[in-house]
Short mmCIF file of N, CA and C in Angstrom, two decimals:
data_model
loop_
_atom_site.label_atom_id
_atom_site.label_comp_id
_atom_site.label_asym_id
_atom_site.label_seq_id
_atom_site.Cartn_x
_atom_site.Cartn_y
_atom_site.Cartn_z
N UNK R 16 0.82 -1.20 0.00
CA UNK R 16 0.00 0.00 0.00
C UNK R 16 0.86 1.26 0.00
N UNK R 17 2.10 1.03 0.38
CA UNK R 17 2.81 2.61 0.34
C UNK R 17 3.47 2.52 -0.85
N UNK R 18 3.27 1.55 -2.11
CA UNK R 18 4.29 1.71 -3.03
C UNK R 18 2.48 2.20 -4.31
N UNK R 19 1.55 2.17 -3.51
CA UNK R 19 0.13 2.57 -4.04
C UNK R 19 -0.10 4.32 -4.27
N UNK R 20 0.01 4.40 -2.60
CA UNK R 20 -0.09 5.34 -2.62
C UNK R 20 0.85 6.10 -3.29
N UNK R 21 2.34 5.98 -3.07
CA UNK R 21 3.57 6.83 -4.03
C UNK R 21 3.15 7.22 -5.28
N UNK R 22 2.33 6.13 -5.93
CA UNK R 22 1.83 5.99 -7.04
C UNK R 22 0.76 7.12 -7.50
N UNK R 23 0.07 6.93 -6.83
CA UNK R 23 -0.74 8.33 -6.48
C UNK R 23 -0.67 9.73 -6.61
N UNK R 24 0.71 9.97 -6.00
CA UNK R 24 0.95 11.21 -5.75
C UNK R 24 2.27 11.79 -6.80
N UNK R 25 3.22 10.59 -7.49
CA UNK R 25 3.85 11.33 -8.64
C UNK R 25 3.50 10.86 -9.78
N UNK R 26 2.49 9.92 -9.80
CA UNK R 26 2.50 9.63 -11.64
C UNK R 26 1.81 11.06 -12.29
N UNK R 27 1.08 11.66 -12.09
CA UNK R 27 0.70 13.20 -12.99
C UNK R 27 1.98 13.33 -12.72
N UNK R 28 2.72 14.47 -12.01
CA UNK R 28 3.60 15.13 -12.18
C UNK R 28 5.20 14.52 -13.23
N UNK R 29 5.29 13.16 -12.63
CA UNK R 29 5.85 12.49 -13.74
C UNK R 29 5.42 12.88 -15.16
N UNK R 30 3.78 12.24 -15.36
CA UNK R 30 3.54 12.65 -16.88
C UNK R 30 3.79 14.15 -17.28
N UNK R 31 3.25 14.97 -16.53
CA UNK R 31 3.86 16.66 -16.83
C UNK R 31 5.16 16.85 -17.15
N UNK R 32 6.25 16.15 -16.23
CA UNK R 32 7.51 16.37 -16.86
C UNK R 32 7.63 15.65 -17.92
N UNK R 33 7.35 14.86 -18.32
CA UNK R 33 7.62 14.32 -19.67
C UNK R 33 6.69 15.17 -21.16
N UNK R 34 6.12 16.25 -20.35
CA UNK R 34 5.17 17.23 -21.34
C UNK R 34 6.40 17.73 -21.51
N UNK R 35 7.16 18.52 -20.61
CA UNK R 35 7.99 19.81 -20.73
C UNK R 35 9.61 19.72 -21.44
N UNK R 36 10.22 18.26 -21.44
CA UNK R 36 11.52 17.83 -21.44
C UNK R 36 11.24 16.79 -22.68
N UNK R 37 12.38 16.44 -23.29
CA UNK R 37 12.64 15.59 -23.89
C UNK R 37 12.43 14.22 -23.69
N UNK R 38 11.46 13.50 -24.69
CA UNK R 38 11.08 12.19 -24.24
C UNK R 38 12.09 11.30 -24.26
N UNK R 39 13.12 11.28 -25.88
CA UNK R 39 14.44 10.77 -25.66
C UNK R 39 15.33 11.07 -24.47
N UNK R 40 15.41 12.05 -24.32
CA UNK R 40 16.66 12.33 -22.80
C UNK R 40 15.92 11.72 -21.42
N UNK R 41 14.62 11.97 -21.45
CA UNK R 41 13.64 11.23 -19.97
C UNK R 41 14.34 9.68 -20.64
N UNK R 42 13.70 8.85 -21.39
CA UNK R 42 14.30 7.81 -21.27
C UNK R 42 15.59 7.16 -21.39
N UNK R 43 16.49 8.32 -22.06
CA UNK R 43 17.73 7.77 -21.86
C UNK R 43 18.02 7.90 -20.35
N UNK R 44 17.88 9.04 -19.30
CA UNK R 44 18.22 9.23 -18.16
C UNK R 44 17.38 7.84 -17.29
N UNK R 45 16.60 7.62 -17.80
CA UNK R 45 15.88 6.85 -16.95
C UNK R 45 16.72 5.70 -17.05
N UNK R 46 16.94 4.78 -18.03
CA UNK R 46 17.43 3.92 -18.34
C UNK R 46 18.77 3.83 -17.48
N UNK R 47 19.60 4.83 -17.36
CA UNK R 47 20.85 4.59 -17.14
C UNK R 47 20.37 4.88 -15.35
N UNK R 48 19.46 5.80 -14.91
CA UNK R 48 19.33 5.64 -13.29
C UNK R 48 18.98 4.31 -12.96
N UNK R 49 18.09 3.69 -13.90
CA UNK R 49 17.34 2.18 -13.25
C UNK R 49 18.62 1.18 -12.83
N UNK R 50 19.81 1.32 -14.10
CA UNK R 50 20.92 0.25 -13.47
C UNK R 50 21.56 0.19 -12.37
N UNK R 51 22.13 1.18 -11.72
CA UNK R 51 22.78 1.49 -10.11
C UNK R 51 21.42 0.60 -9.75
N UNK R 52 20.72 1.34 -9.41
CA UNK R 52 19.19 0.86 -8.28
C UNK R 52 19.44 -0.17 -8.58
N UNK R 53 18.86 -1.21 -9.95
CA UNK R 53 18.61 -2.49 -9.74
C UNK R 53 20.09 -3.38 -9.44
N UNK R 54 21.35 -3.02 -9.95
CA UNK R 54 22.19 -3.70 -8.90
C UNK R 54 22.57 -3.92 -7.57
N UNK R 55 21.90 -2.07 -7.16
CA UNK R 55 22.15 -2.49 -5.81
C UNK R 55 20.82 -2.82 -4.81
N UNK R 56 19.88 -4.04 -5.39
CA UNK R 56 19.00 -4.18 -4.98
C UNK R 56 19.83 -5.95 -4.79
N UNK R 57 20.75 -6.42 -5.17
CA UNK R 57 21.82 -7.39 -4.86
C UNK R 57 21.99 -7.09 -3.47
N UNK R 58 22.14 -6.40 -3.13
CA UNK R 58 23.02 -5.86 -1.46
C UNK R 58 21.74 -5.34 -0.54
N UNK R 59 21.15 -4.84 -0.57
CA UNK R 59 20.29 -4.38 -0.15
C UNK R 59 19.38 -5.49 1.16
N UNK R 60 19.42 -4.95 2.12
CA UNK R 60 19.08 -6.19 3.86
C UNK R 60 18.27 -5.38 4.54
N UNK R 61 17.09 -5.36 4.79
CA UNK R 61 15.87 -5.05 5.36
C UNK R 61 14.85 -4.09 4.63
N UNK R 62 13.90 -4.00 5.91
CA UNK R 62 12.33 -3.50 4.59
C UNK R 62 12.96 -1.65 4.40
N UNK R 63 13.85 -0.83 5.15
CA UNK R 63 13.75 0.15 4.57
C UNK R 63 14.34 0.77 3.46
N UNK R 64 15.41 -0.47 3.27
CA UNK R 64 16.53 -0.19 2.05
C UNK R 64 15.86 -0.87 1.05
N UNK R 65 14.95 -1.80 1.19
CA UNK R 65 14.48 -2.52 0.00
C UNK R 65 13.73 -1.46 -0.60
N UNK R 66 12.52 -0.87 0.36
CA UNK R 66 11.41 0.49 0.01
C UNK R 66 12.15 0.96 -0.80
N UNK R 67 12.76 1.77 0.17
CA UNK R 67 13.62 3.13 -0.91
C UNK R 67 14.08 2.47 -2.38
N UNK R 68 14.76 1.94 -2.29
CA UNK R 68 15.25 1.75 -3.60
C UNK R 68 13.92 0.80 -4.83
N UNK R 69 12.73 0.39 -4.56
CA UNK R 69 11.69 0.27 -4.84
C UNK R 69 10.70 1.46 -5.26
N UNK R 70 10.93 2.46 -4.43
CA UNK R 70 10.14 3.55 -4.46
C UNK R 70 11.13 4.44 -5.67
N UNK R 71 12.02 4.05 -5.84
CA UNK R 71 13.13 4.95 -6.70
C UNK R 71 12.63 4.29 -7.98
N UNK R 72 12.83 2.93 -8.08
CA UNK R 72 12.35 2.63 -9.33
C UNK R 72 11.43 2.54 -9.69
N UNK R 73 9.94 2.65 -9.17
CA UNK R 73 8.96 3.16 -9.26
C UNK R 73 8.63 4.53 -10.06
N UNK R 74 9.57 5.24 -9.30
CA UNK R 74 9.88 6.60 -9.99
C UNK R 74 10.16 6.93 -11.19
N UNK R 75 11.28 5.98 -11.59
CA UNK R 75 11.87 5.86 -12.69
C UNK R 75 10.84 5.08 -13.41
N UNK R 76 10.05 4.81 -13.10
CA UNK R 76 9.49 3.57 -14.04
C UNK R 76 7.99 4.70 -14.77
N UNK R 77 7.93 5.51 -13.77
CA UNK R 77 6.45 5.97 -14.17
C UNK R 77 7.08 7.03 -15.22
N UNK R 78 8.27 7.47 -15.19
CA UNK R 78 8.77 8.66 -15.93
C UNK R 78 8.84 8.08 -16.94
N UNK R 79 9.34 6.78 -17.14
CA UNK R 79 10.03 5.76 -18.48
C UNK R 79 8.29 5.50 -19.18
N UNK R 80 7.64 4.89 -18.27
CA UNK R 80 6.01 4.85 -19.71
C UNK R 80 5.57 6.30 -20.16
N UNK R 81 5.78 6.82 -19.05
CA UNK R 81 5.04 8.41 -19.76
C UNK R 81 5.83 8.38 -21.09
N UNK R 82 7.36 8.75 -21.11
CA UNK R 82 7.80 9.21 -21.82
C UNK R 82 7.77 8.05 -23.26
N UNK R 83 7.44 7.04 -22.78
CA UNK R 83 7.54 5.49 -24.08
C UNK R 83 5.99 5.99 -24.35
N UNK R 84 5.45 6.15 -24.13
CA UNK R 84 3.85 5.87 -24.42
C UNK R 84 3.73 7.34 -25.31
N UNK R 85 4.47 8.68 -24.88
CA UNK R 85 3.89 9.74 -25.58
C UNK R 85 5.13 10.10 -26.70
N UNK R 86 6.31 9.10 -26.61
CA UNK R 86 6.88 9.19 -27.46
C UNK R 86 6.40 8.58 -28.89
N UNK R 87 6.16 6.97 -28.22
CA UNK R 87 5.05 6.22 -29.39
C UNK R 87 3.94 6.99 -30.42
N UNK R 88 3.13 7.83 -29.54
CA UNK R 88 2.08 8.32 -29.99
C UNK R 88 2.76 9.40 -31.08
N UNK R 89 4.27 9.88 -30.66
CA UNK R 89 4.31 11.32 -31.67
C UNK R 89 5.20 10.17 -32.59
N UNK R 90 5.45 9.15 -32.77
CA UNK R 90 6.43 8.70 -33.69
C UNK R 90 5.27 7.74 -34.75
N UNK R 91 3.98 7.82 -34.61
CA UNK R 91 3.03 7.08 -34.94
C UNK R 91 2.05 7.48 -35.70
N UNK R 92 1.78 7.61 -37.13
CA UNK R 92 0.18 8.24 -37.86
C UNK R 92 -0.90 8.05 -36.72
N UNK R 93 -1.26 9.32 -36.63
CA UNK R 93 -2.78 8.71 -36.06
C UNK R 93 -3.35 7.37 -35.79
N UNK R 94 -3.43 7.19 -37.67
CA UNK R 94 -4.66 6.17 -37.95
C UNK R 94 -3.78 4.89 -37.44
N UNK R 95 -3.09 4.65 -37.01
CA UNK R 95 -2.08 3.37 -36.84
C UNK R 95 -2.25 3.10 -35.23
N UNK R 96 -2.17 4.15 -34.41
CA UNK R 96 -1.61 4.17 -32.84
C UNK R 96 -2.41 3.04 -32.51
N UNK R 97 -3.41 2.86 -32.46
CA UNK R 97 -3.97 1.88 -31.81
C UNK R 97 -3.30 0.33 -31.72
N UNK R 98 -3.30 0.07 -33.06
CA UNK R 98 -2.56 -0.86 -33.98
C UNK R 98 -1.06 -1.33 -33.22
N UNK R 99 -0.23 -0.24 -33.60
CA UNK R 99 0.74 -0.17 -32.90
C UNK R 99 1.22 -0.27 -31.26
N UNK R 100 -0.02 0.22 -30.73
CA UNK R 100 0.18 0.03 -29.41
C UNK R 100 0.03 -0.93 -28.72
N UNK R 101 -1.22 -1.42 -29.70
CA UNK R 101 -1.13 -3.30 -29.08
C UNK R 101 -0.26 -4.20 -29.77
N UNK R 102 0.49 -3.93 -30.88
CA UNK R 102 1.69 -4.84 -30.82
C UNK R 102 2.84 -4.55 -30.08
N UNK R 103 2.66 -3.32 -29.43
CA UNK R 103 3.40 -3.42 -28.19
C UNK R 103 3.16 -3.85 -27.24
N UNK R 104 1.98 -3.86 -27.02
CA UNK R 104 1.54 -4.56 -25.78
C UNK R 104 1.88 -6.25 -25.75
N UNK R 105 1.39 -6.37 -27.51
CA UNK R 105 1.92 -8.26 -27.56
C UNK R 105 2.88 -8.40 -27.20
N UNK R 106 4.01 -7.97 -27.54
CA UNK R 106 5.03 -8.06 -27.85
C UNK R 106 5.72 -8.22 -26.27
N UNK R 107 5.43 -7.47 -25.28
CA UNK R 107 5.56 -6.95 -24.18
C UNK R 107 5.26 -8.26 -23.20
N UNK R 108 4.01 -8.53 -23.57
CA UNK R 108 3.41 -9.61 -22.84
C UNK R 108 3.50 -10.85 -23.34
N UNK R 109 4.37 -11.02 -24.47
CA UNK R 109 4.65 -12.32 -25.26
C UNK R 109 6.13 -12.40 -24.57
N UNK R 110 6.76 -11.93 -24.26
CA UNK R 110 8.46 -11.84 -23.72
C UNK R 110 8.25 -11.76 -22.41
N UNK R 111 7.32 -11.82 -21.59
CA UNK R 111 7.19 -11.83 -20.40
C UNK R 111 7.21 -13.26 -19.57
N UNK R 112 6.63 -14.04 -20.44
CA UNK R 112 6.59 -15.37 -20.11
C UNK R 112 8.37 -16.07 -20.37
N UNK R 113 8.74 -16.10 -21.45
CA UNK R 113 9.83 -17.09 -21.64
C UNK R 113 10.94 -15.75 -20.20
N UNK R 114 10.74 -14.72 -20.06
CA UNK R 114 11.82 -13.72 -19.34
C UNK R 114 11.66 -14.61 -17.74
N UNK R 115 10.20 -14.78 -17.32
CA UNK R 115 10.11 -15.09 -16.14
C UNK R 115 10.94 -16.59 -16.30
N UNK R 116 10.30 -17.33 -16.55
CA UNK R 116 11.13 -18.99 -15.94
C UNK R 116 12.52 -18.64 -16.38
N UNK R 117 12.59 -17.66 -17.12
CA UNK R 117 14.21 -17.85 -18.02
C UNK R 117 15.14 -17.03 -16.36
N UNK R 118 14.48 -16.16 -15.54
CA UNK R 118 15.00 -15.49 -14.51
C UNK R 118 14.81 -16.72 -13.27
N UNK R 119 13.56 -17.35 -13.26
CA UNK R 119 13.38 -18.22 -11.99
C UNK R 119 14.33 -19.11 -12.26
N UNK R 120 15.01 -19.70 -13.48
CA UNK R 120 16.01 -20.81 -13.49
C UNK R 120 17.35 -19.89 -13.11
N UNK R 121 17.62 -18.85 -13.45
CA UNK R 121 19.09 -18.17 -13.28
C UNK R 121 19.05 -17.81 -11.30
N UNK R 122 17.94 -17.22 -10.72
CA UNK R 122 17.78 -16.91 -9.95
C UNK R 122 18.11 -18.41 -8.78
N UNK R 123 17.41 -19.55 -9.17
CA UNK R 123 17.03 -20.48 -8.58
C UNK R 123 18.72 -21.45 -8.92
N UNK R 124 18.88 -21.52 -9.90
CA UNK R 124 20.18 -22.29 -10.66
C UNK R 124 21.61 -21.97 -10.39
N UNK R 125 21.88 -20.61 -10.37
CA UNK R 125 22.85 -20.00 -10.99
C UNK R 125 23.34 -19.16 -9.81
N UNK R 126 22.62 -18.01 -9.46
CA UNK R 126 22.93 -17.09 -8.04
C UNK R 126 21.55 -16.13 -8.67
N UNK R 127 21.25 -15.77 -7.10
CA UNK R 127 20.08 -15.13 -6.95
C UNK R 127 20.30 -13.78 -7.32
N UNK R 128 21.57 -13.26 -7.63
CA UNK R 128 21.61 -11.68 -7.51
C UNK R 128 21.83 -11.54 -9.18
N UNK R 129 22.43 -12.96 -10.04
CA UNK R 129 22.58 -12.61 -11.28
C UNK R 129 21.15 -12.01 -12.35
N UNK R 130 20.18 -12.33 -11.44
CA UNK R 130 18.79 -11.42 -12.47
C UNK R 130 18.83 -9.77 -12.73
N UNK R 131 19.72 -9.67 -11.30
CA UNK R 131 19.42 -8.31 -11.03
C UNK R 131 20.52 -7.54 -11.89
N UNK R 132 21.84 -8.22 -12.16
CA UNK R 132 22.64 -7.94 -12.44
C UNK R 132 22.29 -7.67 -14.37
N UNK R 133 22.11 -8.46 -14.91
CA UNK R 133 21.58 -8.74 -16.17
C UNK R 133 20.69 -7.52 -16.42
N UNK R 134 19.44 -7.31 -15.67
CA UNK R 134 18.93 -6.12 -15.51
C UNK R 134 19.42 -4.73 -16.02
N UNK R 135 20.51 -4.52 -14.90
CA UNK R 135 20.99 -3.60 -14.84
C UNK R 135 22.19 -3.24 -16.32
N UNK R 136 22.63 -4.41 -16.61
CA UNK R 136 23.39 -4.33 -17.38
C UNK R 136 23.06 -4.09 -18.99
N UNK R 137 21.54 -5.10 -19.24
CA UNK R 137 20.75 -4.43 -20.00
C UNK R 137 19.98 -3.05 -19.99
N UNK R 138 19.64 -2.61 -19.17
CA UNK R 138 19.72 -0.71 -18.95
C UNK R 138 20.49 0.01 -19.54
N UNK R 139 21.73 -0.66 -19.30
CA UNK R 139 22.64 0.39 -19.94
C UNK R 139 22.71 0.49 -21.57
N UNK R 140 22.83 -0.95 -21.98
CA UNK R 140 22.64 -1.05 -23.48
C UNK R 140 21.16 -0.41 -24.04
N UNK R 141 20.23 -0.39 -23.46
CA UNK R 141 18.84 -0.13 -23.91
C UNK R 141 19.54 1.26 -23.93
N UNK R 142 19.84 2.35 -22.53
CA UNK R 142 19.95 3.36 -22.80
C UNK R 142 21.10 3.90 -23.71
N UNK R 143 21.97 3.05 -24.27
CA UNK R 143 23.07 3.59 -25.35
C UNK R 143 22.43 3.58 -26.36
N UNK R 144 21.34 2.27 -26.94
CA UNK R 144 20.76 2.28 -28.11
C UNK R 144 19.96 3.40 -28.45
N UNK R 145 19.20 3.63 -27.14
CA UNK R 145 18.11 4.63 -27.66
C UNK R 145 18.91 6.00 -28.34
N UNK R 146 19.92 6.06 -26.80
CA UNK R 146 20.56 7.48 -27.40
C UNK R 146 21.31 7.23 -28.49
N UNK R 147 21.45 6.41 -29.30
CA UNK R 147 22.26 6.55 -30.64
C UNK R 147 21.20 5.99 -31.59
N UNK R 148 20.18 5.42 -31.91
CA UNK R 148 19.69 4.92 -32.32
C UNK R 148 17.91 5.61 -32.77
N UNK R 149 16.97 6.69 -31.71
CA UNK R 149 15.97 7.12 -31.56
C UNK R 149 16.08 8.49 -32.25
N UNK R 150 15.13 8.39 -33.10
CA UNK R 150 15.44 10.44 -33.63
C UNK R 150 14.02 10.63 -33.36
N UNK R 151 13.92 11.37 -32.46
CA UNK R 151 12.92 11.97 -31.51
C UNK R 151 12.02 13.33 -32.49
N UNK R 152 11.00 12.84 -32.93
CA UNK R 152 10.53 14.39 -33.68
C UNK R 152 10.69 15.66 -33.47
N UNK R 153 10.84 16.10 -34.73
CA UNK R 153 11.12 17.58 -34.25
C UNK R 153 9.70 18.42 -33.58
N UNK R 154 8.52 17.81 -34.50
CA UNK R 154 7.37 18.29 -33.98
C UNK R 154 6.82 17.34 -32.96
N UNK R 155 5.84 17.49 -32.20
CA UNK R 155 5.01 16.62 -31.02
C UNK R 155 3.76 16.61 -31.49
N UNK R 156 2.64 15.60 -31.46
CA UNK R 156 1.78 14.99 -32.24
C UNK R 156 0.91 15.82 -31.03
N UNK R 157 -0.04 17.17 -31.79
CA UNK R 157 -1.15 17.75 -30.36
C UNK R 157 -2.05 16.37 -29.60
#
């Protein structure tokens, strides 16, 4: 309930900043804050260090859809978004399944902290790609 309520009280202001700033730079920044956090969620020993750093990526997380969701929409015809948004959604929720057992065997198999690690390490590549890879419109879709 307190990771509810958090929820509550910055997702608008999250989405507002992602009105005012760059959707590419929100998600490149995001990307590269999520890796620290999720590695050091490896180390991390009782409920207030777990919170915090939960409540951080929370943070990061609501800034990262705003800015994926209204980036989508300006990189997208109109007549398509819909279209497009649910093959993101497939796509999203089709990789969700083989990601989980593929983490419960590394987690369970291998060492428990290597999910987190992988995580983090993919962050960083997501956020190099985008920033070399995303050309962010010049105009924004009203």
């Amino acid at each position: 309930s307190i990771r509810l309520a958090f929820s509550l009280l910055v997702c608008l202001p999250m989405g507002k900043l992602v009105d005012r700033f760059s959707r590419k730079k929100l998600l490149v920044a995001r990307y590269v804050a999520v890796a620290p956090l999720v590695a050091a969620l490896a180390f991390t020993s009782g409920f207030i260090q777990v919170l915090v750093a939960l409540l951080l990526m929370d943070l990061l997380s609501y800034i990262g859809t705003s800015a994926m969701r209204a980036l989508l929409a300006d990189l997208t015809p109109r007549e398509a978004r819909g279209r497009i948004s649910g093959a993101r959604s497939l796509l999203l929720n089709s990789l969700s399944v083989p990601a989980a057992s593929l983490t419960g065997f590394i987690y369970e198999g291998v060492d428990p902290r290597l999910p987190l690690y992988l995580i983090s390490a993919s962050s960083i590549v997501v956020a190099i790609l985008l920033a070399n890879l995303l050309k962010e419109p010049v105009r924004r879709e009203p």
